mmCIF file of C-alpha atoms in Angstrom:
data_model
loop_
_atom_site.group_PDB
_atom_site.id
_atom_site.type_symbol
_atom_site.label_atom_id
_atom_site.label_comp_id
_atom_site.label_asym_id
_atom_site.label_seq_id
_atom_site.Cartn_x
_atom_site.Cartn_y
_atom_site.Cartn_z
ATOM 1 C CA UNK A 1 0.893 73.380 -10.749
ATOM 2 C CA UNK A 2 -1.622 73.087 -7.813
ATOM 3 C CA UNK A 3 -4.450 75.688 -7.020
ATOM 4 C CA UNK A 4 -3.236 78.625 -5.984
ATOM 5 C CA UNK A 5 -3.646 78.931 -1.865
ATOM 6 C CA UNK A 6 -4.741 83.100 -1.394
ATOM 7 C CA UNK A 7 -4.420 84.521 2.291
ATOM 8 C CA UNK A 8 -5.297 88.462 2.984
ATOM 9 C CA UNK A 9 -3.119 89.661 5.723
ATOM 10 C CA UNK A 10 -2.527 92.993 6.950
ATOM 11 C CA UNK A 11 0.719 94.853 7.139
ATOM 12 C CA UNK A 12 1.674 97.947 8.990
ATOM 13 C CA UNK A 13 2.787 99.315 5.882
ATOM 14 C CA UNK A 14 3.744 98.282 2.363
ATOM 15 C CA UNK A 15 6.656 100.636 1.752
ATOM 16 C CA UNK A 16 10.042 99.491 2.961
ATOM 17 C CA UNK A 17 13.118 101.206 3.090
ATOM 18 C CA UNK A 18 15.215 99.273 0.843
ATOM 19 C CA UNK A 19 19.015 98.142 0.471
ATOM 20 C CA UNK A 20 18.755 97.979 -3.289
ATOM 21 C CA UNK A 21 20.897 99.895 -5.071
ATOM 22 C CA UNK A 22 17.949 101.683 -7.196
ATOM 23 C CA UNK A 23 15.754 102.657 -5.154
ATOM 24 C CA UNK A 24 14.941 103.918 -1.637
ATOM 25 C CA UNK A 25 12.021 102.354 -1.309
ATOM 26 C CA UNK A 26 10.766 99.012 -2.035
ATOM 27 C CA UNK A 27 6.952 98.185 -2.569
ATOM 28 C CA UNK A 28 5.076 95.021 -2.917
ATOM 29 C CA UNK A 29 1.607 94.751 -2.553
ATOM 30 C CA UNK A 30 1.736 91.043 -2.424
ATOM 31 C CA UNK A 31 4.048 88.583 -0.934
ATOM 32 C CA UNK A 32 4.449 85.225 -3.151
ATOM 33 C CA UNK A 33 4.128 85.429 -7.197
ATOM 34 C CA UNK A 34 1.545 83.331 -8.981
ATOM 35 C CA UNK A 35 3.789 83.773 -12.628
ATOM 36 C CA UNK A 36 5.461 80.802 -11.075
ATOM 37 C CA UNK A 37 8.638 81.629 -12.823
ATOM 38 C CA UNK A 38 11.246 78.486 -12.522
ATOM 39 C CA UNK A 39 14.172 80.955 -12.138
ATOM 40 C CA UNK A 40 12.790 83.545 -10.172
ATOM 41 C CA UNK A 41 15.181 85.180 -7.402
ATOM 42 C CA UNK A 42 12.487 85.728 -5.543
ATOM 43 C CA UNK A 43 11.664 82.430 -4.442
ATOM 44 C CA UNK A 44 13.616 82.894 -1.642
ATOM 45 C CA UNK A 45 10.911 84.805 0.169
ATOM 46 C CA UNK A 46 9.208 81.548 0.654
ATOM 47 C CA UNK A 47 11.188 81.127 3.998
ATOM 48 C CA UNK A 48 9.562 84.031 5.363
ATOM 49 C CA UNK A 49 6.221 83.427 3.839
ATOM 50 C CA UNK A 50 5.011 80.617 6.376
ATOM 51 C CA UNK A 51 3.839 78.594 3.360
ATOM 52 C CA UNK A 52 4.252 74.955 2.828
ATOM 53 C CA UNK A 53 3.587 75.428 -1.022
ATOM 54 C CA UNK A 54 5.742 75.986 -3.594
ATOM 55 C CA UNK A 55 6.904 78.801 -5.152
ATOM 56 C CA UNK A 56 4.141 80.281 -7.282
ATOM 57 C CA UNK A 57 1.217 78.567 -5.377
ATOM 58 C CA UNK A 58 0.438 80.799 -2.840
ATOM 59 C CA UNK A 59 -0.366 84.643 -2.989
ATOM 60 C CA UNK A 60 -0.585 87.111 0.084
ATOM 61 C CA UNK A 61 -3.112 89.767 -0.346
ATOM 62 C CA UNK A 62 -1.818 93.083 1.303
ATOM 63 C CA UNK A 63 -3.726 95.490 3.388
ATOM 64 C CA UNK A 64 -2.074 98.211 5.149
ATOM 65 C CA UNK A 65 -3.238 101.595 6.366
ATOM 66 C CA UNK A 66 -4.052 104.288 4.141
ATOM 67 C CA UNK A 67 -0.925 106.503 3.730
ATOM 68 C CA UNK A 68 -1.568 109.734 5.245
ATOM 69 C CA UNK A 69 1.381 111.436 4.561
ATOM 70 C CA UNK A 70 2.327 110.744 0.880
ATOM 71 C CA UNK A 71 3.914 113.905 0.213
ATOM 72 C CA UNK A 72 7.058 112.304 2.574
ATOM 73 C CA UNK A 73 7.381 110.131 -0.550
ATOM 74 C CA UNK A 74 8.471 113.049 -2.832
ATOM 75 C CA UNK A 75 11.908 112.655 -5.223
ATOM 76 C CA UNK A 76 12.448 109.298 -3.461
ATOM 77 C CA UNK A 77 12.835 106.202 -5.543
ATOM 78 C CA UNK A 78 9.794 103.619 -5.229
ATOM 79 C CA UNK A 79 10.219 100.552 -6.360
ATOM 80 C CA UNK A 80 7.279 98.345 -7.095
ATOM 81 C CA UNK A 81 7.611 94.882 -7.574
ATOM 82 C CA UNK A 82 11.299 93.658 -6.189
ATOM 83 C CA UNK A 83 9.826 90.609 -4.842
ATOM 84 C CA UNK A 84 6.664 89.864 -6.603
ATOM 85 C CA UNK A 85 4.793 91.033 -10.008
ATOM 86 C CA UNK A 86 2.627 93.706 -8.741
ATOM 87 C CA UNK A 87 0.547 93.020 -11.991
ATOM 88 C CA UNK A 88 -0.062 89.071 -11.253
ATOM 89 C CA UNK A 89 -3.338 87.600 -12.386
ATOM 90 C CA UNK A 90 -4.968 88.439 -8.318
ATOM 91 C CA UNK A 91 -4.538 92.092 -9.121
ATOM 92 C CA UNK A 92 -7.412 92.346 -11.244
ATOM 93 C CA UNK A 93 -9.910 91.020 -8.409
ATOM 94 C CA UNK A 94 -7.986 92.775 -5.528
ATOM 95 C CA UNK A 95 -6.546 95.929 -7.283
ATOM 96 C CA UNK A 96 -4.229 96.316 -4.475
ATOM 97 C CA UNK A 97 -1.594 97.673 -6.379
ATOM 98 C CA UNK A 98 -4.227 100.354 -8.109
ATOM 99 C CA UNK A 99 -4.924 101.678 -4.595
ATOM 100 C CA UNK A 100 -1.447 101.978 -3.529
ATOM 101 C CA UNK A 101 -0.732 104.293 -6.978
ATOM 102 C CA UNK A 102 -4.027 106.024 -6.054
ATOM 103 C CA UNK A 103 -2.563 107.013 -2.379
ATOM 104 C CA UNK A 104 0.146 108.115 -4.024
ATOM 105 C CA UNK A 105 -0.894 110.050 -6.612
ATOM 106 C CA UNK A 106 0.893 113.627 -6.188
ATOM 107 C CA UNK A 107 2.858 112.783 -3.840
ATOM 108 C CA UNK A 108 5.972 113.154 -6.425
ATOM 109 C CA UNK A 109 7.320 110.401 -5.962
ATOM 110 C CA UNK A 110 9.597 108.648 -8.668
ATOM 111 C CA UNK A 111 7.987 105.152 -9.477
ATOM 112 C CA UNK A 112 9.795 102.108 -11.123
ATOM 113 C CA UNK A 113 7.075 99.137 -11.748
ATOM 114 C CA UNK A 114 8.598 96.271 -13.221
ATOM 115 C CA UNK A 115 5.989 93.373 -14.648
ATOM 116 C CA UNK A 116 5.952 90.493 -16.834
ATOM 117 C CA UNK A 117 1.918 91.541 -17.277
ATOM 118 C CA UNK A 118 -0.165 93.540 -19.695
ATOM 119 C CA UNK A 119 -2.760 93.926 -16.892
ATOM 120 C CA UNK A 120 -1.322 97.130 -16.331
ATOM 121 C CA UNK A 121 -2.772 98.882 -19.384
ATOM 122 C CA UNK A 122 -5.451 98.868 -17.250
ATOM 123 C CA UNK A 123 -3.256 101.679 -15.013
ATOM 124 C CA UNK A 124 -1.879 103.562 -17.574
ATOM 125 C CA UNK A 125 -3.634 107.129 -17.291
ATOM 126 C CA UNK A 126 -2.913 106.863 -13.129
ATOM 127 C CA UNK A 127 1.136 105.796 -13.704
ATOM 128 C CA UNK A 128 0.988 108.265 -16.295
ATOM 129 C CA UNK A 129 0.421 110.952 -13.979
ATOM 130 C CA UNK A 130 3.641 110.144 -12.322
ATOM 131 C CA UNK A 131 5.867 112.282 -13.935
ATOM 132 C CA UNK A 132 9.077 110.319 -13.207
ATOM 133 C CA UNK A 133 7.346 107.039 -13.901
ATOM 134 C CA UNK A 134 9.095 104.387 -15.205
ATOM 135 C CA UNK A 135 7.723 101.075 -16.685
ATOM 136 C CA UNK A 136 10.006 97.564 -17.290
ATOM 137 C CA UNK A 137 8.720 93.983 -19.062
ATOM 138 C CA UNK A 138 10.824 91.622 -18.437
ATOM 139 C CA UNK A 139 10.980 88.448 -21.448
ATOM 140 C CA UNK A 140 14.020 86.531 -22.280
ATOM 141 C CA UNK A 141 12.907 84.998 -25.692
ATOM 142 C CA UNK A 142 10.324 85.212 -28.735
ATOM 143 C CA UNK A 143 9.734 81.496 -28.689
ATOM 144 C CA UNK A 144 5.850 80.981 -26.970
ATOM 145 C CA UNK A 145 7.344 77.607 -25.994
ATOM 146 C CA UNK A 146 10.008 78.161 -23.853
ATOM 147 C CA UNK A 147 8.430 80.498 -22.463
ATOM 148 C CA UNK A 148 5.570 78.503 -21.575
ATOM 149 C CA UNK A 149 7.961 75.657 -19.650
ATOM 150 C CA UNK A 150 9.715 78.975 -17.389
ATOM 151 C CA UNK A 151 6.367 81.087 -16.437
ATOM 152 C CA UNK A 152 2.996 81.095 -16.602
ATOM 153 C CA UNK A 153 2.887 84.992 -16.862
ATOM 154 C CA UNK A 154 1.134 86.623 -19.828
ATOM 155 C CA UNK A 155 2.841 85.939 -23.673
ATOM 156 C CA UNK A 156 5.656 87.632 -25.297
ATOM 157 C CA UNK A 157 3.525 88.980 -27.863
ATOM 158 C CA UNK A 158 0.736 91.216 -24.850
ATOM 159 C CA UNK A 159 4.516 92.365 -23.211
ATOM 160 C CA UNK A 160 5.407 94.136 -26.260
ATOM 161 C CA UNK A 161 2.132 95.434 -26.934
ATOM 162 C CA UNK A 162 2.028 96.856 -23.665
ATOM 163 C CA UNK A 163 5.247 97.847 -23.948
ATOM 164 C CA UNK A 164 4.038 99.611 -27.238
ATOM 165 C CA UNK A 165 0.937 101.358 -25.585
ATOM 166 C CA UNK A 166 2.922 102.975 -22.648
ATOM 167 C CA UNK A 167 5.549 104.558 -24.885
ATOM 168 C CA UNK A 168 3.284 106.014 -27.391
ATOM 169 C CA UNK A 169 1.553 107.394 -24.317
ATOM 170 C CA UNK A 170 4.903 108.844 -23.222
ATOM 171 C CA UNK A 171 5.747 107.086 -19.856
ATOM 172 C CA UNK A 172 9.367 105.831 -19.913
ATOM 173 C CA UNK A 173 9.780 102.304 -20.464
ATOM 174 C CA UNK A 174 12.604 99.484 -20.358
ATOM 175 C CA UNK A 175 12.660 96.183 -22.080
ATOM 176 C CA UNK A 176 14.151 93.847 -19.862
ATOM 177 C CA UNK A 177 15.739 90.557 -21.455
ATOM 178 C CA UNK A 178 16.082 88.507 -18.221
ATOM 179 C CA UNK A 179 17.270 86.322 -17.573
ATOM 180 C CA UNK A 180 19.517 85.358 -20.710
ATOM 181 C CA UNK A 181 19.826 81.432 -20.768
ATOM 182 C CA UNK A 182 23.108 80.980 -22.702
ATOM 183 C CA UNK A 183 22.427 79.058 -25.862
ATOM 184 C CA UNK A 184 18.930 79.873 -25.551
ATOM 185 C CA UNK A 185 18.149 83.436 -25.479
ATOM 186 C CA UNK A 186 18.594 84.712 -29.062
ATOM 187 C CA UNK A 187 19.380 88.855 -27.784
ATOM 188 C CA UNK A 188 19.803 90.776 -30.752
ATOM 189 C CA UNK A 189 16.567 89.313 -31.952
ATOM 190 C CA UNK A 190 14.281 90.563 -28.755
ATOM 191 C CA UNK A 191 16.280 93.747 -29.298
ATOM 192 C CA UNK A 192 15.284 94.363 -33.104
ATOM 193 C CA UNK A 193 11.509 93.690 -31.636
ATOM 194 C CA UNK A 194 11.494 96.031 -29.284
ATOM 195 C CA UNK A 195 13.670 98.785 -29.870
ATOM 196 C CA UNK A 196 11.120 100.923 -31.366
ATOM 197 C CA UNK A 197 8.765 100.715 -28.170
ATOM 198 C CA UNK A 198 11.570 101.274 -25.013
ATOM 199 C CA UNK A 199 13.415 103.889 -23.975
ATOM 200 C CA UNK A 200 16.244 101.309 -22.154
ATOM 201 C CA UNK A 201 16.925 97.667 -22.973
ATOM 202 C CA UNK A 202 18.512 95.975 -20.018
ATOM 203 C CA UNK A 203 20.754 92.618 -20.252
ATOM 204 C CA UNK A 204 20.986 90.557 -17.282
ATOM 205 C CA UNK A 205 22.759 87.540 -16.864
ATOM 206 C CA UNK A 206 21.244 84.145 -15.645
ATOM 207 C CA UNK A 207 22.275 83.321 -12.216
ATOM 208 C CA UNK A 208 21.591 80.227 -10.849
ATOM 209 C CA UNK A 209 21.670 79.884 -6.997
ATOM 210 C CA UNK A 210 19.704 78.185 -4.558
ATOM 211 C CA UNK A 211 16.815 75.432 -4.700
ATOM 212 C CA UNK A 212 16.118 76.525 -8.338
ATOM 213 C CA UNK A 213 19.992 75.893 -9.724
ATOM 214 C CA UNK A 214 18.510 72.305 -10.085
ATOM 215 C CA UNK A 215 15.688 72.807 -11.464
ATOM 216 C CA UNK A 216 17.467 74.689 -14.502
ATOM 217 C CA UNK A 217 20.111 72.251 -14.330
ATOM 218 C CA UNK A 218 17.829 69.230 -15.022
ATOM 219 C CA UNK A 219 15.613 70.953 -17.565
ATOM 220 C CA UNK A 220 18.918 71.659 -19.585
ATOM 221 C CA UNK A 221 19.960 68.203 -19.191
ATOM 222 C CA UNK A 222 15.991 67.035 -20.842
ATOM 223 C CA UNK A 223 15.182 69.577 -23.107
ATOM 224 C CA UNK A 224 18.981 70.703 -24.363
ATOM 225 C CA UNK A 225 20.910 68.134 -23.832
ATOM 226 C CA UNK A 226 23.526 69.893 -26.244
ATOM 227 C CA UNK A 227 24.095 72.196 -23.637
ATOM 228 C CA UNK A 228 24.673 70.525 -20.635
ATOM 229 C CA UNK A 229 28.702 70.887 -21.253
ATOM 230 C CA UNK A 230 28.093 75.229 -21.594
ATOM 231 C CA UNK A 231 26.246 75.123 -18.520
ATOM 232 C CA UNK A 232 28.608 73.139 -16.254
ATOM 233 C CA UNK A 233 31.224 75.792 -17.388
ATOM 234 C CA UNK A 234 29.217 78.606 -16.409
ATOM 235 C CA UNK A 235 27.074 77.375 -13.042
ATOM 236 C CA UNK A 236 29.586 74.756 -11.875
ATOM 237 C CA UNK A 237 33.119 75.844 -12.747
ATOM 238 C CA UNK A 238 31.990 79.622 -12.486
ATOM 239 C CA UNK A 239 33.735 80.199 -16.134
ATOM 240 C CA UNK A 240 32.684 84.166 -17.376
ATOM 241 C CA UNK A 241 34.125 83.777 -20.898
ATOM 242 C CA UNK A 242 30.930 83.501 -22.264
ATOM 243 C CA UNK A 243 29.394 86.686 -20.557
ATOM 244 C CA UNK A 244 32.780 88.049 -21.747
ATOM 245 C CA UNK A 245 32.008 86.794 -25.598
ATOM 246 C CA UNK A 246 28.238 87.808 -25.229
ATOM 247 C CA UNK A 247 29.166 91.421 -23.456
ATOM 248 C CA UNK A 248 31.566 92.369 -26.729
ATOM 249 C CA UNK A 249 29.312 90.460 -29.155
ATOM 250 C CA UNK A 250 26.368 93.196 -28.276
ATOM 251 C CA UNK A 251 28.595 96.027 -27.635
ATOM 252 C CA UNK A 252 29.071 95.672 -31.379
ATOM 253 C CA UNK A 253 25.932 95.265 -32.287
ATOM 254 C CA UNK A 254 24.422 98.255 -30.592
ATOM 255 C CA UNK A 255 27.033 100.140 -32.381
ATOM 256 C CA UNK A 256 25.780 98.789 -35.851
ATOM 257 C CA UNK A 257 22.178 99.474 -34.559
ATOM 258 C CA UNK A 258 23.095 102.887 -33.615
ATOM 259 C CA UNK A 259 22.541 102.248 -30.039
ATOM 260 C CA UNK A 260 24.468 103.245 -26.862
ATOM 261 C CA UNK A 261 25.849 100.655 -25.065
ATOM 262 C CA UNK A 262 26.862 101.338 -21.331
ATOM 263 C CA UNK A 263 26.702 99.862 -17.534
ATOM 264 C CA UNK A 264 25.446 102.693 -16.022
ATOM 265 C CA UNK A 265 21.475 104.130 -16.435
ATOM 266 C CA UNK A 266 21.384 107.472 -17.141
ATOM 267 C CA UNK A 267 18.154 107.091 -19.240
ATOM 268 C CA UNK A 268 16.236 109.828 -17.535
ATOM 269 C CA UNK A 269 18.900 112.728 -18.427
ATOM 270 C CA UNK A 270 18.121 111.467 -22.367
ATOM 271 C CA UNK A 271 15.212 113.181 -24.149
ATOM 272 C CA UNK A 272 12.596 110.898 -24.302
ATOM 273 C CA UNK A 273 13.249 110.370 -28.330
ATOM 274 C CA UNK A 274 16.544 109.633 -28.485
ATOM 275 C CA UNK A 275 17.184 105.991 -29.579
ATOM 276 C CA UNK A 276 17.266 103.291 -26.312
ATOM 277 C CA UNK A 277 20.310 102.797 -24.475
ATOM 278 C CA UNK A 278 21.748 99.063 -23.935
ATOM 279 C CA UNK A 279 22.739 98.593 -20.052
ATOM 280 C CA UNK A 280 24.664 95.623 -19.252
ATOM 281 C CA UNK A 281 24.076 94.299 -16.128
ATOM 282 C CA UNK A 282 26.087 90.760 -16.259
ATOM 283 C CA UNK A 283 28.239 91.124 -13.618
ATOM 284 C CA UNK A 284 26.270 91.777 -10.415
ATOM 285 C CA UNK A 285 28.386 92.334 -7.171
ATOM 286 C CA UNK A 286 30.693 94.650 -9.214
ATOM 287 C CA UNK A 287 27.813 96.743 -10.597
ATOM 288 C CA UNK A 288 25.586 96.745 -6.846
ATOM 289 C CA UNK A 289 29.251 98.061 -5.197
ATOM 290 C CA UNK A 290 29.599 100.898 -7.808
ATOM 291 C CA UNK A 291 25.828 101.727 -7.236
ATOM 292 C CA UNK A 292 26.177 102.116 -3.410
ATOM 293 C CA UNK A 293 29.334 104.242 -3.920
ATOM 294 C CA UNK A 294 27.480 106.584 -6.314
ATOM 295 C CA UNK A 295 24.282 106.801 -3.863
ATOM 296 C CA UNK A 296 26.768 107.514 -0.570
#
């Protein structure tokens, strides 16, 4: 990976009204990732980003105006971080994601941050504050290694103990194992780690689309060559009998961990100490259509 190629730009505004099923609002305060992630969705901002780097090389710094009216923001879903970590390693120089929660503080507005960082400890007391605040780390193994060859975001180990430090502190938080490599992502194990520290643990499926499909495709073929027949079932053939083998393999192990397992989030009508619920989000289009019925 080359040196990372940082632009500021400015933006008329960093909140955009969003098509995403979650949220009404999506929020990144910079466009590009530097976590480099060799599956990330994202990457297909790059065609909009006017960068001849790759994925994970470049970072744009955003600077919009100061939000005057943040009160327009309240009970309305905020995403932060659909298309980038808000938390990469540039936030801690240019803290652009610390001003946008300072604009917004008390404006009521219901924030989702998700991160793969534990730079946001740093934010705790001002996300705190939010009182419909919601926290996700996303990690699809305990194994330092593989993790190591698919990001270059913070380890497993910091996650958790962030994780850790915003639940004790009472902010709702979710533990998201993405993306689950099949053959590779040992589930039930991530979920006896950290279901003392979440308050949702979601499952979601790896998709491969796009320029990264190869990428995976060949790093399966070097690294786990065993492998190679599973994956042309699922990413070639489009076979869902293992997501089908997986999805009733951890509906029964939620029930022997005495954990709800469901496809819809309802975490925020649970009290905040009842046991973490299990979400499956495998299958995509049919969960983002029942979604947008439920929001119209």
């Amino acid at each position: 990976m080359g040196a990372v190629v940082i632009q500021e730009t400015q933006v008329k505004s960093v909140l955009s009204k969003s098509n995403l099923p979650v949220c009404e609002y999506s929020v990144n305060p910079y466009v590009g990732c530097t976590h480099a992630c060799k599956y990330c969705y994202a990457s297909f901002m790059k065609r909009f980003a006017n960068h001849p780097e790759p994925w994970g090389e470049f970072l744009d710094v955003k600077y919009w105006p100061v939000i005057k009216n943040p009160r327009k923001y309240e009970g309305k879903e905020l995403f932060i971080g659909s298309v980038t970590d808000p938390y990469n390693p540039q936030e801690e120089k240019y803290g652009r994601t610390r001003e946008l929660l300072t604009q917004l503080k008390g404006s009521g507005a219901k924030l989702s941050i998700a991160t793969k960082s534990d730079l946001i400890l740093r934010d705790l007391e001002l996300i705190k504050s939010f009182s419909d605040a919601r926290v996700s780390w996303s990690m699809n193994t305990l194994d330092e290694g593989f993790r190591e060859d698919m990001d270059k975001a913070v380890s497993i180990e910091r996650r958790l103990a962030a994780m850790e430090a915003f639940h004790k502190a009472g902010v709702r938080t979710t533990c998201f194992i993405s993306p689950i490599f099949p053959g590779i992502t040992d589930v039930k194990a991530i979920i006896r780690r950290a279901k003392g520290h979440c308050n949702l643990i979601w499952l979601e499926n790896l998709n491969l689309r796009g320029s990264y499909k190869a990428v995976i495709m060949e790093y399966i073929r070097e690294k786990y060559p065993e492998l190679q027949t599973l994956y042309h079932e699922i990413y070639d053939r489009k076979d869902r009998s293992f997501w089908e083998g997986l999805d009733t393999e951890l509906r029964a192990f939620a029930a022997e961990t005495g954990l709800d397992y469901v496809t819809n989030d309802d975490s925020m009508a649970r009290p905040f100490e009842a046991p973490p619920v299990v979400v499956n989000y495998f299958y995509h289009e049919e969960i983002k259509k029942s979604a947008r019925t439920e929001r119209r």
